[in-house]
């Protein structure tokens, strides 16, 4: 790696950067010394003896006052050339909106959403998805009028510290992080803004107390950065079943502190992942992005085929060990693939073992019959299905007594 440009500036712990065309845009949060404002670098000049950059401190008209822009916590640039600055010194720190198209070197102020503080955000089309970290929810904000955006919906997150939010490519789901100990990366169905529904949530396998920081969606995976626990890759290709399939720990620290991985960027054309660790520096990683395997199963009474609730389903040498729902079903995934034995048990029923096959990227469907203790039935040896596809059925055959 070769350093192309160093721009001296304010002393700040927080900086965030995004790009548009051949320009990079950087903002900082709390600082000492003169403000950098919006630092804009023309990246096409980086090989010149004196690369070109600008510090912009636009004056914002807010509630009848002219206020100079000094800082922001984060920024996002959408596909239409609009830049959104979150957590600024203007008003409550909502979202400042600038148009970059007229002159990318001198952003044009358009409007503000300032109903509450936004820590981070993501924009697609005419919707801004904002993370209101101080209020404990994320929100959907209508941008049809960028001069006067309005809130359409909001949803509380599990730990009430809504730090960041990202969107799925099919526009149906969002994923959030709560920046606090033992918090989750959480998945929501947002296809109906009148009925936002939590689908699933996940911790890091490197420690349930670790603090999640940022999540990014990439090709039906999440690439998540965790303080003290590095980078987590989660397969989210099946809605409602989040499965960690890979990780890399960048930090020697453990526990619920705020040292370690700050961000993980998975969008390079090379496929490499850039990870910034607060103490260890920059990591460049690669991943095969392994797909998870999925088990959808129903446990039934072998005598009358009624669902058995709260039955334990334990995949030996795997990572699925859960109980059936009120419908007698489980929907789970794991990183491991291959042939497995599944032990199914419920008090009052004879514990039984079944053979299954789980393949990467496939949802395998099985039915596990259990028989009540003392029914007097002789069980034959398990007969596995001959063909396993993405939807398979596991059966046993029993002779009449």
XYZ file of C-alpha atoms in Angstrom:
401
model
C 0.000 0.000 0.000
C 1.197 3.496 -0.854
C -0.062 6.650 0.835
C -1.198 9.072 -1.884
C -2.384 12.037 0.154
C -2.408 13.178 3.756
C -4.629 16.142 4.601
C -3.962 17.623 8.066
C -7.077 18.659 9.915
C -9.095 18.745 13.094
C -8.324 16.341 15.913
C -11.285 13.948 15.977
C -12.000 10.325 16.885
C -14.794 10.098 14.312
C -14.502 10.415 10.552
C -16.597 8.906 7.790
C -16.025 8.907 4.043
C -18.116 8.219 0.929
C -17.479 8.711 -2.796
C -19.328 10.203 -5.778
C -17.888 10.073 -9.290
C -14.160 10.798 -8.842
C -14.623 12.677 -5.556
C -14.403 11.565 -1.941
C -16.339 13.318 0.824
C -15.266 13.149 4.471
C -16.889 14.532 7.619
C -15.915 14.377 11.284
C -17.873 14.491 14.526
C -16.613 15.961 17.825
C -13.290 17.773 17.278
C -10.727 20.225 18.550
C -9.066 22.865 16.417
C -10.551 24.369 13.254
C -13.350 22.372 11.612
C -12.589 20.471 8.398
C -16.207 20.993 7.310
C -16.867 18.741 4.322
C -13.464 17.638 3.039
C -13.705 16.989 -0.713
C -10.817 15.346 -2.567
C -10.554 15.034 -6.344
C -9.220 11.488 -6.507
C -8.304 11.885 -10.193
C -5.483 14.186 -9.052
C -3.919 11.826 -6.491
C -0.963 11.106 -8.789
C -0.269 14.809 -9.251
C 2.455 16.517 -7.228
C -0.254 18.560 -5.507
C -3.609 16.747 -5.371
C -6.701 18.954 -5.295
C -8.997 19.161 -2.285
C -11.449 21.583 -0.698
C -12.834 22.218 2.799
C -16.450 23.356 2.610
C -18.309 24.896 5.532
C -21.662 25.802 3.983
C -23.942 28.166 5.879
C -27.336 26.601 6.574
C -30.506 28.614 7.044
C -32.203 27.036 10.052
C -35.267 28.462 11.806
C -34.460 31.969 10.646
C -30.786 31.787 11.588
C -27.676 31.296 9.461
C -25.601 28.497 10.992
C -22.200 27.377 9.619
C -21.781 23.654 9.127
C -19.003 22.359 11.391
C -19.412 18.614 11.901
C -21.428 15.462 11.205
C -21.185 11.930 12.480
C -21.797 10.130 9.213
C -22.806 10.600 5.599
C -24.412 8.713 2.741
C -24.540 9.450 -1.009
C -27.424 7.924 -2.952
C -27.667 6.724 -6.551
C -29.162 10.080 -7.641
C -26.244 12.215 -6.502
C -27.706 13.496 -3.224
C -25.541 13.564 -0.096
C -27.025 13.156 3.395
C -25.122 14.280 6.493
C -26.259 12.702 9.777
C -25.681 13.931 13.321
C -24.534 17.431 12.365
C -24.287 20.560 14.492
C -27.407 21.948 12.773
C -30.650 21.737 14.788
C -31.180 18.364 16.452
C -28.696 16.658 14.136
C -31.132 14.952 11.788
C -30.245 14.695 8.080
C -28.875 17.564 5.995
C -29.481 17.039 2.265
C -27.148 18.345 -0.456
C -27.258 17.986 -4.248
C -23.854 17.103 -5.689
C -24.825 17.143 -9.359
C -24.571 20.893 -10.144
C -21.026 21.117 -8.758
C -19.533 18.115 -6.912
C -16.815 20.363 -5.468
C -19.338 22.724 -3.877
C -22.437 20.809 -2.630
C -25.764 22.624 -2.944
C -27.888 22.614 0.217
C -31.428 21.338 -0.470
C -33.228 20.656 2.814
C -33.236 19.061 6.243
C -35.041 16.361 8.214
C -34.700 17.424 11.813
C -37.465 15.759 13.830
C -34.788 13.977 15.911
C -31.093 13.073 15.892
C -29.975 10.516 13.295
C -26.727 8.666 13.879
C -26.584 6.915 10.523
C -28.739 6.320 7.481
C -29.194 4.642 4.130
C -31.144 5.983 1.145
C -32.746 4.180 -1.762
C -35.117 5.843 -4.182
C -37.301 8.275 -2.270
C -36.893 6.667 1.163
C -34.322 7.444 3.832
C -33.868 4.739 6.453
C -32.471 6.396 9.565
C -30.956 5.028 12.772
C -32.117 7.186 15.702
C -29.564 5.982 18.241
C -30.698 8.282 21.063
C -34.358 7.332 20.653
C -33.886 3.583 20.198
C -35.653 3.158 16.862
C -35.120 3.221 13.108
C -37.409 5.163 10.818
C -38.539 5.358 7.201
C -38.527 8.955 5.936
C -40.276 10.142 2.763
C -37.922 12.085 0.450
C -40.347 12.872 -2.361
C -39.916 16.470 -1.248
C -36.281 16.870 -0.249
C -36.994 20.377 0.994
C -39.445 19.001 3.590
C -38.947 15.268 4.303
C -41.532 13.538 6.503
C -41.508 10.403 8.648
C -43.604 7.482 7.379
C -42.874 4.796 9.988
C -40.618 3.876 12.898
C -39.669 0.670 14.702
C -37.949 0.108 18.052
C -34.826 -2.072 18.013
C -34.145 -4.799 20.622
C -31.602 -2.975 22.799
C -32.759 0.575 22.129
C -29.412 1.870 20.816
C -30.125 1.961 17.069
C -26.694 2.628 15.621
C -26.794 1.724 11.939
C -29.185 0.412 9.290
C -28.809 -1.197 5.861
C -31.228 -2.409 3.175
C -31.574 -5.672 1.228
C -31.296 -5.608 -2.557
C -34.922 -6.714 -2.996
C -36.226 -3.714 -0.988
C -38.074 -5.997 1.443
C -35.811 -6.114 4.519
C -33.615 -3.873 6.642
C -30.884 -4.855 9.086
C -29.911 -2.865 12.168
C -27.220 -2.853 14.845
C -27.595 -1.770 18.474
C -24.311 -0.331 19.755
C -24.287 -1.785 23.248
C -23.112 -4.918 25.070
C -24.824 -8.226 24.279
C -26.845 -6.556 21.517
C -28.008 -7.992 18.233
C -27.844 -7.513 14.523
C -31.557 -7.662 13.717
C -33.548 -8.369 10.538
C -36.941 -6.791 9.741
C -39.564 -7.206 7.039
C -40.405 -3.657 5.885
C -42.510 -4.548 2.843
C -45.510 -3.048 4.657
C -44.649 0.129 6.550
C -47.861 -0.238 8.539
C -46.702 -3.620 9.810
C -42.904 -3.697 10.199
C -42.032 -7.151 11.552
C -38.890 -8.480 13.197
C -37.785 -11.672 11.442
C -34.628 -12.746 13.285
C -31.648 -11.531 15.324
C -28.090 -12.775 15.820
C -25.038 -12.307 18.087
C -21.392 -12.931 17.276
C -20.127 -16.466 17.897
C -16.972 -14.922 19.370
C -18.882 -13.692 22.386
C -22.480 -12.809 23.168
C -21.313 -9.735 25.096
C -19.573 -8.192 22.093
C -20.859 -4.852 20.818
C -21.997 -4.757 17.165
C -21.095 -1.599 15.240
C -21.998 -1.651 11.537
C -23.782 -4.043 9.180
C -23.607 -3.953 5.379
C -25.658 -6.054 2.948
C -23.780 -7.767 0.122
C -25.159 -10.489 -2.185
C -27.570 -11.863 0.460
C -24.877 -11.758 3.131
C -24.319 -9.318 5.949
C -20.748 -8.199 6.596
C -20.770 -6.986 10.207
C -18.084 -5.262 12.240
C -17.971 -5.963 15.987
C -15.872 -4.276 18.616
C -13.453 -6.870 20.099
C -14.787 -9.589 17.756
C -13.703 -8.479 14.296
C -15.769 -9.249 11.218
C -18.777 -11.550 11.012
C -20.287 -12.848 7.748
C -23.945 -13.848 8.009
C -25.940 -15.644 5.327
C -29.336 -13.900 5.116
C -30.532 -15.466 1.859
C -33.511 -17.102 3.629
C -35.633 -14.406 5.313
C -36.024 -15.060 9.010
C -33.007 -17.380 9.353
C -29.728 -15.549 9.974
C -26.683 -17.848 10.040
C -23.084 -16.907 10.767
C -20.932 -18.743 8.226
C -17.534 -17.038 8.656
C -15.636 -14.629 10.895
C -12.219 -13.054 11.332
C -11.142 -11.612 14.654
C -8.982 -8.495 14.156
C -8.664 -7.625 17.828
C -6.700 -9.080 20.760
C -9.395 -7.677 23.060
C -12.479 -9.550 24.250
C -15.684 -8.680 26.020
C -18.016 -5.714 25.780
C -15.560 -2.859 25.288
C -15.268 -0.432 22.378
C -11.859 -1.469 21.077
C -11.457 -3.370 17.829
C -13.204 -3.368 14.456
C -14.888 -0.074 13.571
C -16.056 -0.779 10.029
C -16.027 -3.470 7.331
C -16.435 -2.453 3.667
C -17.328 -5.315 1.251
C -17.988 -3.415 -2.000
C -14.615 -3.388 -3.764
C -14.729 -4.766 -7.317
C -11.978 -7.199 -6.286
C -14.259 -8.746 -3.664
C -11.829 -7.884 -0.878
C -13.150 -6.649 2.474
C -11.538 -3.595 4.059
C -11.651 -3.648 7.857
C -10.582 -0.754 10.075
C -9.548 -1.755 13.581
C -9.182 1.092 16.064
C -5.928 -0.238 17.526
C -4.602 -2.698 14.937
C -5.080 -0.627 11.783
C -6.282 -1.637 8.329
C -6.980 -5.256 7.397
C -7.574 -6.455 3.828
C -9.512 -9.731 3.873
C -10.986 -12.120 1.340
C -13.807 -14.601 1.800
C -15.464 -17.374 -0.156
C -18.750 -16.267 1.435
C -19.872 -19.795 2.376
C -23.599 -20.425 2.178
C -25.514 -21.797 5.142
C -27.606 -24.951 5.263
C -31.235 -24.789 6.380
C -33.481 -27.218 8.228
C -37.245 -26.749 8.244
C -38.862 -29.566 10.221
C -42.150 -30.567 11.801
C -42.384 -32.919 14.776
C -45.656 -34.865 14.798
C -47.387 -37.515 16.838
C -46.773 -40.751 14.957
C -50.265 -42.036 15.812
C -52.413 -39.150 14.629
C -50.017 -36.729 12.848
C -50.828 -33.830 15.188
C -48.056 -31.319 15.814
C -45.922 -31.731 18.939
C -44.987 -28.420 20.515
C -41.831 -27.784 22.543
C -40.112 -30.925 21.253
C -36.317 -30.711 21.247
C -34.537 -31.089 17.894
C -30.780 -31.556 18.249
C -28.536 -31.952 15.175
C -25.544 -33.946 16.388
C -22.173 -32.516 15.315
C -24.037 -29.472 14.030
C -25.144 -26.236 15.655
C -28.932 -26.599 15.567
C -30.422 -27.396 18.965
C -33.854 -25.902 19.456
C -37.458 -26.599 20.425
C -40.497 -26.675 18.188
C -42.936 -23.774 18.085
C -46.657 -23.814 18.922
C -47.100 -25.216 15.416
C -44.664 -28.073 16.040
C -42.099 -26.614 13.629
C -38.522 -25.353 13.570
C -36.822 -23.104 10.995
C -33.078 -22.991 11.619
C -29.776 -22.859 9.800
C -26.147 -23.730 10.433
C -22.787 -23.326 8.741
C -22.055 -27.065 8.582
C -23.195 -29.239 5.671
C -23.306 -33.005 5.078
C -24.963 -36.038 6.672
C -26.247 -35.649 10.217
C -28.144 -37.519 12.868
C -30.961 -35.643 14.563
C -32.136 -36.574 18.056
C -35.774 -35.597 18.636
C -37.245 -35.787 22.126
C -40.227 -34.709 24.207
C -41.265 -35.819 27.713
C -43.947 -38.485 27.395
C -42.649 -39.623 23.980
C -39.990 -42.137 22.954
C -36.796 -40.296 21.983
C -35.825 -41.104 18.405
C -32.922 -40.494 16.019
C -33.251 -39.601 12.334
C -30.758 -39.255 9.477
C -30.779 -36.095 7.376
C -28.704 -34.405 4.678
C -28.089 -30.646 4.692
C -26.585 -28.979 1.609
C -25.166 -25.446 1.272
C -27.694 -22.918 0.058
C -30.601 -25.378 0.252
C -33.644 -25.526 2.499
C -34.244 -29.157 3.501
C -37.719 -30.006 4.828
C -38.335 -32.993 7.078
C -41.061 -34.504 9.229
C -40.081 -36.316 12.435
C -42.740 -38.608 13.986
C -42.561 -39.428 17.716
C -44.622 -42.076 19.483
C -46.019 -41.801 22.965
C -44.374 -43.963 25.597
C -46.117 -47.280 26.159
C -48.147 -47.435 22.954
C -46.835 -50.956 22.285
C -45.598 -50.378 18.724
C -42.524 -52.115 17.382
C -40.356 -49.661 15.447
C -38.541 -50.824 12.327
C -35.086 -49.632 11.340
C -35.135 -46.135 9.864
C -35.561 -46.060 6.109
C -33.973 -42.896 4.670
C -35.395 -41.170 1.618
C -33.673 -42.114 -1.614
C -33.443 -38.591 -3.066
C -32.667 -35.424 -1.141
C -33.560 -32.166 -2.793
C -34.112 -28.693 -1.427
C -37.311 -30.056 0.070
C -36.926 -33.556 1.514
C -39.140 -35.629 3.809
C -37.834 -37.905 6.527
C -40.116 -40.895 7.156
C -40.265 -43.975 9.348
C -42.471 -46.983 8.716
C -44.154 -48.891 11.519
C -45.927 -52.290 11.357
C -49.428 -52.613 12.741
C -49.480 -54.253 16.168
